[in-house]
């Protein structure tokens, strides 16, 4: 299986999934959002094997989501920080959390979020950029985009969209 | 590695990731949201091996996100539909898409979304349930939730949250 099998599909779900659709990767991102920065913090928090963590951090650095920076000389030590592109994944991570809170947390949520801007408890809601209402699959119609085409990953979808007006 | 390693963590990101954090699983969900229902539609659309598709559909059915139903007798044939819990993942899937459109689609988005309710093109935005503003990682503070505790996956996080007021 080619490593970029998903990355070359004409689909933004596939391309994003190619980088982040892995439980360890998402948990490292979660920890970065929660303020952890160091290799040994990730290993202690997650119980992740060091070779696996090294691999996932390399994936995140290669994808431009995380930067590795020296924070100490003699000996040199490095820590990890989200880039702007990495921070832009916040909505994905908290949307996964919100779904888990609704469906997989019968004892109540493990963690709550407080929106400091409005000073209220918050639950992430995925909304329409135009009207602000929550997006429901039944109320959204897919249309072909400028780079839409048939590739592995979109062969039937491309046919379905072919007779709709381009955007 | 135990199969439910992520499912038993006191973390809703980990529990959700345990089910959906796999590129093929996310693409099957995407196809279900786009209206595909049949095994042979998924294989033709995705170029996925039949044994892999069988495995991912079983995962989705076992997790209660998808139901398998007969649509024809003699011979009996089945198709696949999202449950209410599965449909509730729409925000996760379109948030992944929106990130890919912003960061991994230099030729423009492969697919556009039209919000039929307000009759405008839409981009998914992850917003605060209270004030409606977009959620930015820098403006959200994590607090301990009712089921928060130290498990593998939350050992450092539990310490960080221990001195904050419970919710």
Coordinates of C-alpha atoms in Angstrom, one line a residue:
Chain A
X1 CA 0.0 0.0 0.0
X2 CA 1.6 3.3 -1.0
X3 CA 2.0 5.6 2.0
X4 CA 0.3 8.5 0.2
X5 CA -2.6 6.4 -1.0
X6 CA -5.1 8.7 0.8
X7 CA -3.0 11.9 0.3
X8 CA -3.5 11.7 -3.5
X9 CA -7.2 11.2 -3.5
X10 CA -9.3 14.2 -4.8
X11 CA -10.9 14.4 -1.3
X12 CA -10.1 16.7 1.6
X13 CA -11.4 14.1 4.1
X14 CA -8.9 11.6 2.7
X15 CA -6.0 14.0 2.7
X16 CA -6.6 15.1 6.2
X17 CA -7.2 11.6 7.4
X18 CA -3.9 10.6 5.8
X19 CA -2.2 12.7 8.5
X20 CA -4.4 12.6 11.6
X21 CA -6.6 9.5 11.4
X22 CA -4.7 7.6 14.0
X23 CA -5.6 7.4 17.7
X24 CA -2.0 8.1 18.9
X25 CA -1.6 11.0 16.6
X26 CA -4.9 12.5 17.8
X27 CA -3.9 12.0 21.4
X28 CA -0.6 13.8 20.9
X29 CA -2.5 16.7 19.3
X30 CA -4.9 16.7 22.2
X31 CA -2.0 16.9 24.6
X32 CA -0.4 19.7 22.7
X33 CA -3.7 21.6 22.8
X34 CA -3.8 20.9 26.6
X35 CA -0.4 22.5 27.0
X36 CA 2.0 19.6 27.1
X37 CA 5.2 20.1 25.1
X38 CA 7.8 17.6 26.0
X39 CA 8.5 14.0 24.8
X40 CA 8.6 12.6 28.4
X41 CA 5.3 14.4 29.2
X42 CA 3.6 12.6 26.2
X43 CA 5.0 9.2 27.2
X44 CA 4.0 9.6 30.8
X45 CA 0.5 10.9 30.0
X46 CA -0.3 8.5 27.3
X47 CA 1.6 5.3 28.1
X48 CA 2.8 5.3 24.5
X49 CA 5.9 3.4 23.4
X50 CA 8.8 5.7 22.7
X51 CA 9.3 4.4 19.1
X52 CA 5.6 5.0 18.4
X53 CA 5.7 8.5 19.8
X54 CA 8.8 9.3 17.8
X55 CA 7.0 8.1 14.6
X56 CA 3.9 10.1 15.3
X57 CA 5.8 13.3 16.2
X58 CA 7.8 12.9 13.0
X59 CA 4.5 12.6 11.0
X60 CA 3.2 15.8 12.6
X61 CA 6.4 17.7 12.0
X62 CA 6.7 16.5 8.4
X63 CA 3.1 17.6 7.8
X64 CA 3.8 21.0 9.2
X65 CA 1.4 20.7 12.2
X66 CA 4.1 20.7 14.8
X67 CA 7.6 22.3 15.2
X68 CA 10.4 20.8 17.3
X69 CA 12.5 23.5 19.0
X70 CA 15.4 23.6 21.4
X71 CA 14.5 24.8 24.8
X72 CA 17.8 24.0 26.7
X73 CA 21.5 23.9 25.9
X74 CA 24.1 21.6 27.3
X75 CA 22.6 19.1 26.8
X76 CA 20.4 20.3 24.1
X77 CA 16.7 19.4 24.7
X78 CA 13.8 20.0 22.4
X79 CA 10.1 20.5 22.9
X80 CA 7.1 20.5 20.6
X81 CA 4.6 23.2 19.7
X82 CA 1.7 23.4 17.3
X83 CA 2.0 25.6 14.2
X84 CA -0.8 27.7 12.9
X85 CA -1.9 24.8 10.7
X86 CA -1.8 22.5 13.8
X87 CA -3.8 24.9 15.9
X88 CA -6.4 25.0 13.1
X89 CA -7.1 21.3 13.9
X90 CA -8.7 22.4 17.2
X91 CA -12.2 22.1 15.8
X92 CA -11.6 18.5 14.6
X93 CA -10.2 17.4 18.0
X94 CA -13.0 19.0 20.1
X95 CA -15.6 17.7 17.7
X96 CA -14.3 14.2 18.3
X97 CA -14.5 14.9 22.0
X98 CA -18.0 16.3 21.9
X99 CA -19.2 13.2 20.0
X100 CA -17.6 10.9 22.6
X101 CA -19.1 12.9 25.4
X102 CA -22.5 12.4 23.9
X103 CA -22.2 8.7 23.0
X104 CA -19.4 7.1 25.0
X105 CA -19.5 8.8 28.4
X106 CA -22.4 7.3 30.4
X107 CA -20.8 8.5 33.6
X108 CA -20.6 12.1 32.3
X109 CA -17.8 13.8 30.4
X110 CA -14.2 13.3 31.5
X111 CA -13.4 16.9 30.7
X112 CA -15.3 20.1 30.3
X113 CA -14.5 23.2 28.2
X114 CA -14.9 26.8 29.4
X115 CA -14.9 29.5 26.7
X116 CA -12.9 32.3 28.2
X117 CA -14.1 34.8 25.6
X118 CA -17.7 34.7 26.6
X119 CA -17.0 33.2 30.1
X120 CA -19.4 30.3 29.8
X121 CA -19.1 26.5 29.7
X122 CA -19.1 25.5 26.0
X123 CA -19.8 22.5 23.9
X124 CA -18.4 22.6 20.4
X125 CA -21.1 22.8 17.7
X126 CA -20.3 22.5 13.9
X127 CA -22.2 25.3 12.2
X128 CA -22.9 26.9 8.9
X129 CA -20.6 29.7 8.0
X130 CA -23.5 31.6 6.5
X131 CA -26.4 31.3 8.8
X132 CA -24.8 30.0 12.0
X133 CA -27.2 27.1 12.4
X134 CA -25.8 23.7 13.3
X135 CA -25.0 21.6 10.2
X136 CA -27.1 18.5 9.8
X137 CA -26.2 15.9 7.1
X138 CA -29.8 16.0 5.9
X139 CA -29.7 19.7 5.2
X140 CA -26.4 19.9 3.2
X141 CA -26.0 19.1 -0.5
X142 CA -22.6 18.3 -1.9
X143 CA -21.6 20.1 -5.1
X144 CA -18.5 19.6 -7.3
X145 CA -15.6 21.9 -6.3
X146 CA -12.9 23.4 -8.6
X147 CA -10.5 20.4 -8.1
X148 CA -13.1 17.6 -8.0
X149 CA -12.4 14.7 -10.2
X150 CA -12.5 10.9 -10.3
X151 CA -9.6 9.3 -8.5
X152 CA -9.4 6.1 -6.4
X153 CA -11.5 7.3 -3.4
X154 CA -14.0 9.3 -5.5
X155 CA -15.0 7.1 -8.4
X156 CA -18.7 6.9 -7.6
X157 CA -18.8 10.3 -6.0
X158 CA -17.5 11.9 -9.1
X159 CA -20.3 10.3 -11.1
X160 CA -22.9 11.4 -8.6
X161 CA -21.7 15.0 -8.8
X162 CA -21.1 15.1 -12.5
X163 CA -24.6 16.3 -13.3
X164 CA -24.7 19.0 -10.7
X165 CA -23.8 22.6 -11.3
X166 CA -20.1 23.3 -10.6
X167 CA -19.2 25.8 -7.9
Chain B
X1 CA -1.9 -4.1 22.3
X2 CA -5.4 -4.6 23.7
X3 CA -8.1 -3.7 21.1
X4 CA -9.9 -1.5 23.6
X5 CA -6.7 0.3 24.8
X6 CA -8.2 3.7 23.7
X7 CA -11.8 2.8 24.5
X8 CA -11.0 2.5 28.2
X9 CA -9.1 5.8 28.5
X10 CA -11.0 8.5 30.5
X11 CA -11.0 10.7 27.4
X12 CA -13.7 11.2 24.9
X13 CA -11.2 12.0 22.1
X14 CA -9.5 8.6 22.7
X15 CA -12.9 6.7 22.9
X16 CA -14.1 8.3 19.6
X17 CA -10.8 7.8 17.9
X18 CA -10.9 4.2 18.9
X19 CA -13.8 3.7 16.5
X20 CA -13.2 6.2 13.7
X21 CA -9.6 7.2 13.6
X22 CA -8.8 5.2 10.5
X23 CA -8.7 6.6 7.0
X24 CA -10.8 3.8 5.5
X25 CA -13.4 4.1 8.2
X26 CA -13.7 7.8 7.7
X27 CA -14.1 7.3 3.9
X28 CA -16.8 4.8 4.4
X29 CA -18.6 7.3 6.7
X30 CA -18.1 10.0 4.1
X31 CA -19.6 7.8 1.4
X32 CA -22.6 7.0 3.7
X33 CA -23.1 10.7 4.2
X34 CA -22.9 11.2 0.4
X35 CA -25.7 8.7 -0.1
X36 CA -23.9 5.5 -1.0
X37 CA -25.3 2.4 0.7
X38 CA -24.0 -0.8 -1.0
X39 CA -20.9 -2.8 -0.5
X40 CA -20.1 -2.7 -4.2
X41 CA -20.5 1.1 -4.3
X42 CA -18.0 1.4 -1.6
X43 CA -15.5 -0.9 -3.2
X44 CA -15.8 0.8 -6.6
X45 CA -15.7 4.4 -5.1
X46 CA -12.8 3.8 -2.8
X47 CA -10.7 1.1 -4.4
X48 CA -10.7 -0.6 -1.0
X49 CA -10.0 -4.3 -0.7
X50 CA -13.1 -6.3 0.1
X51 CA -11.6 -7.8 3.3
X52 CA -10.7 -4.4 4.6
X53 CA -14.1 -3.0 3.8
X54 CA -15.8 -6.0 5.5
X55 CA -13.7 -5.3 8.6
X56 CA -14.5 -1.5 8.7
X57 CA -18.2 -2.1 8.1
X58 CA -18.2 -4.6 11.0
X59 CA -16.5 -2.1 13.2
X60 CA -19.1 0.6 12.4
X61 CA -22.0 -1.9 12.9
X62 CA -20.6 -3.1 16.2
X63 CA -20.1 0.5 17.4
X64 CA -23.8 1.2 16.6
X65 CA -23.0 3.8 13.9
X66 CA -24.2 1.8 10.9
X67 CA -27.0 -0.7 10.4
X68 CA -27.0 -3.5 7.8
X69 CA -30.4 -4.2 6.4
X70 CA -31.8 -6.5 3.7
X71 CA -33.1 -4.6 0.7
X72 CA -33.8 -7.6 -1.6
X73 CA -35.0 -11.2 -1.3
X74 CA -33.9 -14.2 -3.4
X75 CA -31.0 -13.7 -3.3
X76 CA -31.0 -11.7 -0.1
X77 CA -28.9 -8.5 -0.4
X78 CA -28.0 -6.0 2.3
X79 CA -27.2 -2.4 2.3
X80 CA -25.8 0.0 4.9
X81 CA -27.3 3.0 6.6
X82 CA -26.2 5.5 9.3
X83 CA -27.9 5.3 12.6
X84 CA -28.7 8.5 14.6
X85 CA -25.3 8.1 16.4
X86 CA -23.6 7.7 13.0
X87 CA -25.3 10.8 11.6
X88 CA -24.1 12.7 14.6
X89 CA -20.5 12.2 13.3
X90 CA -21.3 14.6 10.4
X91 CA -19.6 17.5 12.1
X92 CA -16.4 15.5 12.6
X93 CA -16.3 14.4 8.9
X94 CA -17.0 17.9 7.5
X95 CA -14.5 19.5 10.0
X96 CA -11.8 17.1 8.6
X97 CA -12.9 18.2 5.1
X98 CA -12.8 21.9 5.9
X99 CA -9.3 21.6 7.3
X100 CA -8.1 19.7 4.2
X101 CA -9.7 22.3 2.0
X102 CA -7.8 25.1 3.8
X103 CA -4.4 23.3 4.0
X104 CA -4.2 20.5 1.5
X105 CA -6.1 21.7 -1.6
X106 CA -3.9 24.2 -3.5
X107 CA -6.0 23.8 -6.6
X108 CA -9.2 24.6 -4.7
X109 CA -11.6 22.3 -2.9
X110 CA -12.6 19.0 -4.5
X111 CA -16.1 19.3 -3.2
X112 CA -18.4 22.2 -2.0
X113 CA -21.2 22.1 0.5
X114 CA -24.6 23.9 0.0
X115 CA -26.7 24.5 3.1
X116 CA -30.2 23.9 1.9
X117 CA -31.8 25.3 5.0
X118 CA -30.4 28.8 4.4
X119 CA -29.8 28.2 0.6
X120 CA -26.2 29.4 0.7
X121 CA -22.8 27.8 0.2
X122 CA -21.4 26.8 3.6
X123 CA -18.1 26.1 5.2
X124 CA -18.3 24.2 8.5
X125 CA -17.2 26.2 11.5
X126 CA -16.7 24.8 15.0
X127 CA -18.4 27.3 17.4
X128 CA -19.2 27.9 21.0
X129 CA -22.6 26.5 22.1
X130 CA -23.1 29.6 24.2
X131 CA -22.0 32.6 22.2
X132 CA -21.8 31.2 18.7
X133 CA -18.3 32.5 18.1
X134 CA -15.7 30.2 16.5
X135 CA -13.8 28.2 19.1
X136 CA -10.1 28.9 19.1
X137 CA -7.7 26.8 21.2
X138 CA -6.3 29.9 22.9
X139 CA -9.7 30.9 24.2
X140 CA -10.8 27.6 25.7
X141 CA -9.8 26.4 29.2
X142 CA -10.1 22.7 30.1
X143 CA -11.8 21.8 33.4
X144 CA -12.3 18.5 35.1
X145 CA -15.5 16.8 34.2
X146 CA -17.6 14.4 36.3
X147 CA -15.8 11.2 35.0
X148 CA -12.3 12.7 34.7
X149 CA -9.6 10.6 36.3
X150 CA -6.0 9.4 35.8
X151 CA -5.9 6.5 33.4
X152 CA -3.3 5.6 30.8
X153 CA -4.0 8.4 28.3
X154 CA -4.7 11.0 31.0
X155 CA -1.9 10.6 33.6
X156 CA -0.4 14.1 33.2
X157 CA -3.7 15.7 32.2
X158 CA -5.3 14.5 35.4
X159 CA -2.6 16.2 37.4
X160 CA -2.9 19.4 35.5
X161 CA -6.7 19.5 36.1
X162 CA -6.5 18.4 39.7
X163 CA -6.2 21.9 41.1
X164 CA -9.0 23.4 39.0
X165 CA -12.6 23.7 40.1
X166 CA -14.7 20.6 39.1
X167 CA -17.7 21.2 36.8

